[in-house]
């Protein structure tokens, strides 16, 4: 049953017909499995990229704190450190956003696949 509102404001119910779900072929299941494997590989790659970006930022900042006397007199070195750190964080954030959009796309794909 589906509830609809008419122009006059009263509410009526309509019967909706649903057709039986179609059987998913072996080919479609293999395609879905490939998509899952690709998404899993992409997730691992993105997590590696995020780890590498954060680790390089941590190492660089740790090194710069240890050698602070060589950085204080040169403002261009401090600017390069800040820019490099921001770029690393931007890369990690972009990777997370890409992963988020990939998961949303996969959910949409699965929803459409099993709706028909």
CSV table of C-alpha atoms in Angstrom, one decimal:
chain,number,residue,atom,x,y,z
A,1,UNK,CA,0.0,0.0,0.0
A,2,UNK,CA,1.2,3.4,-0.9
A,3,UNK,CA,-0.1,6.6,0.8
A,4,UNK,CA,-0.6,9.6,-1.6
A,5,UNK,CA,-2.0,13.0,-1.1
A,6,UNK,CA,-4.5,14.4,-3.6
A,7,UNK,CA,-4.8,18.0,-4.6
A,8,UNK,CA,-7.6,18.7,-2.2
A,9,UNK,CA,-5.5,17.6,0.8
A,10,UNK,CA,-7.2,14.3,1.6
A,11,UNK,CA,-5.1,11.3,1.8
A,12,UNK,CA,-5.8,8.1,-0.2
A,13,UNK,CA,-4.1,4.8,-0.5
A,14,UNK,CA,-3.1,3.0,-3.7
A,15,UNK,CA,-2.0,-0.5,-4.2
A,16,UNK,CA,1.4,-0.8,-5.6
A,17,UNK,CA,2.5,-3.8,-7.6
A,18,UNK,CA,6.0,-5.1,-7.2
A,19,UNK,CA,7.4,-7.5,-9.7
A,20,UNK,CA,9.5,-10.4,-8.5
A,21,UNK,CA,13.2,-9.8,-8.4
A,22,UNK,CA,15.1,-11.1,-11.3
A,23,UNK,CA,17.6,-13.9,-10.8
A,24,UNK,CA,21.2,-12.5,-10.9
A,25,UNK,CA,23.4,-14.3,-13.4
A,26,UNK,CA,26.8,-15.8,-12.7
A,27,UNK,CA,28.3,-13.2,-14.9
A,28,UNK,CA,26.8,-10.4,-12.9
A,29,UNK,CA,28.0,-12.0,-9.7
A,30,UNK,CA,31.6,-12.2,-11.1
A,31,UNK,CA,31.4,-8.6,-12.1
A,32,UNK,CA,30.3,-7.7,-8.6
A,33,UNK,CA,33.1,-9.7,-7.1
A,34,UNK,CA,35.6,-7.9,-9.3
A,35,UNK,CA,34.2,-4.5,-8.2
A,36,UNK,CA,34.5,-5.6,-4.6
A,37,UNK,CA,38.2,-6.7,-5.1
A,38,UNK,CA,39.0,-3.4,-6.9
A,39,UNK,CA,37.4,-1.4,-4.1
A,40,UNK,CA,39.3,-3.5,-1.5
A,41,UNK,CA,42.6,-2.9,-3.4
A,42,UNK,CA,41.9,0.8,-3.7
A,43,UNK,CA,41.1,1.1,0.1
A,44,UNK,CA,44.4,-0.6,0.9
A,45,UNK,CA,46.3,1.8,-1.4
A,46,UNK,CA,44.6,4.8,0.0
A,47,UNK,CA,45.4,3.7,3.6
A,48,UNK,CA,49.0,3.2,2.6
A,49,UNK,CA,49.1,6.7,1.0
A,50,UNK,CA,47.6,8.3,4.1
A,51,UNK,CA,50.1,6.4,6.3
A,52,UNK,CA,53.0,7.5,4.1
A,53,UNK,CA,51.8,11.2,4.1
A,54,UNK,CA,51.4,11.3,7.9
A,55,UNK,CA,54.7,9.5,8.5
A,56,UNK,CA,56.6,11.8,6.3
A,57,UNK,CA,55.0,14.9,8.0
A,58,UNK,CA,55.9,13.4,11.4
A,59,UNK,CA,59.5,12.6,10.4
A,60,UNK,CA,60.0,16.1,8.8
A,61,UNK,CA,58.6,17.9,11.8
A,62,UNK,CA,60.6,15.8,14.2
A,63,UNK,CA,63.8,16.5,12.3
A,64,UNK,CA,63.0,20.2,12.1
A,65,UNK,CA,62.4,20.4,15.8
A,66,UNK,CA,65.7,18.6,16.5
A,67,UNK,CA,67.5,21.1,14.2
A,68,UNK,CA,65.5,24.2,15.2
A,69,UNK,CA,68.6,26.4,15.4
A,70,UNK,CA,69.2,25.9,11.6
A,71,UNK,CA,65.6,26.8,10.8
A,72,UNK,CA,65.1,29.9,13.0
A,73,UNK,CA,67.4,32.1,11.0
A,74,UNK,CA,65.9,31.1,7.6
A,75,UNK,CA,62.2,32.0,7.2
A,76,UNK,CA,62.1,30.3,3.8
A,77,UNK,CA,62.9,27.0,5.4
A,78,UNK,CA,60.0,27.4,7.8
A,79,UNK,CA,57.7,28.4,5.0
A,80,UNK,CA,58.8,25.3,3.0
A,81,UNK,CA,58.1,23.1,6.1
A,82,UNK,CA,54.6,24.6,6.5
A,83,UNK,CA,53.8,24.2,2.8
A,84,UNK,CA,55.1,20.6,2.8
A,85,UNK,CA,53.1,19.7,5.8
A,86,UNK,CA,49.9,21.3,4.4
A,87,UNK,CA,50.4,19.5,1.1
A,88,UNK,CA,50.8,16.1,2.9
A,89,UNK,CA,47.6,16.8,4.8
A,90,UNK,CA,45.9,17.8,1.6
A,91,UNK,CA,47.0,14.6,-0.1
A,92,UNK,CA,45.6,12.5,2.9
A,93,UNK,CA,42.4,14.5,2.9
A,94,UNK,CA,41.9,14.1,-0.8
A,95,UNK,CA,42.6,10.4,-0.6
A,96,UNK,CA,39.9,10.0,2.1
A,97,UNK,CA,37.4,12.1,0.1
A,98,UNK,CA,38.1,9.9,-2.9
A,99,UNK,CA,37.6,6.7,-0.8
A,100,UNK,CA,34.3,8.2,0.5
A,101,UNK,CA,33.1,8.9,-3.0
A,102,UNK,CA,34.1,5.5,-4.2
A,103,UNK,CA,32.1,3.8,-1.4
A,104,UNK,CA,29.1,6.0,-2.3
A,105,UNK,CA,29.5,5.0,-5.9
A,106,UNK,CA,29.7,1.3,-5.0
A,107,UNK,CA,26.6,1.6,-2.8
A,108,UNK,CA,24.7,3.2,-5.7
A,109,UNK,CA,25.9,0.4,-8.0
A,110,UNK,CA,24.7,-2.3,-5.6
A,111,UNK,CA,21.4,-0.5,-5.1
A,112,UNK,CA,20.7,-0.2,-8.8
A,113,UNK,CA,21.9,-3.8,-9.4
A,114,UNK,CA,19.5,-5.3,-7.0
A,115,UNK,CA,16.6,-2.9,-7.7
A,116,UNK,CA,16.0,-4.2,-11.2
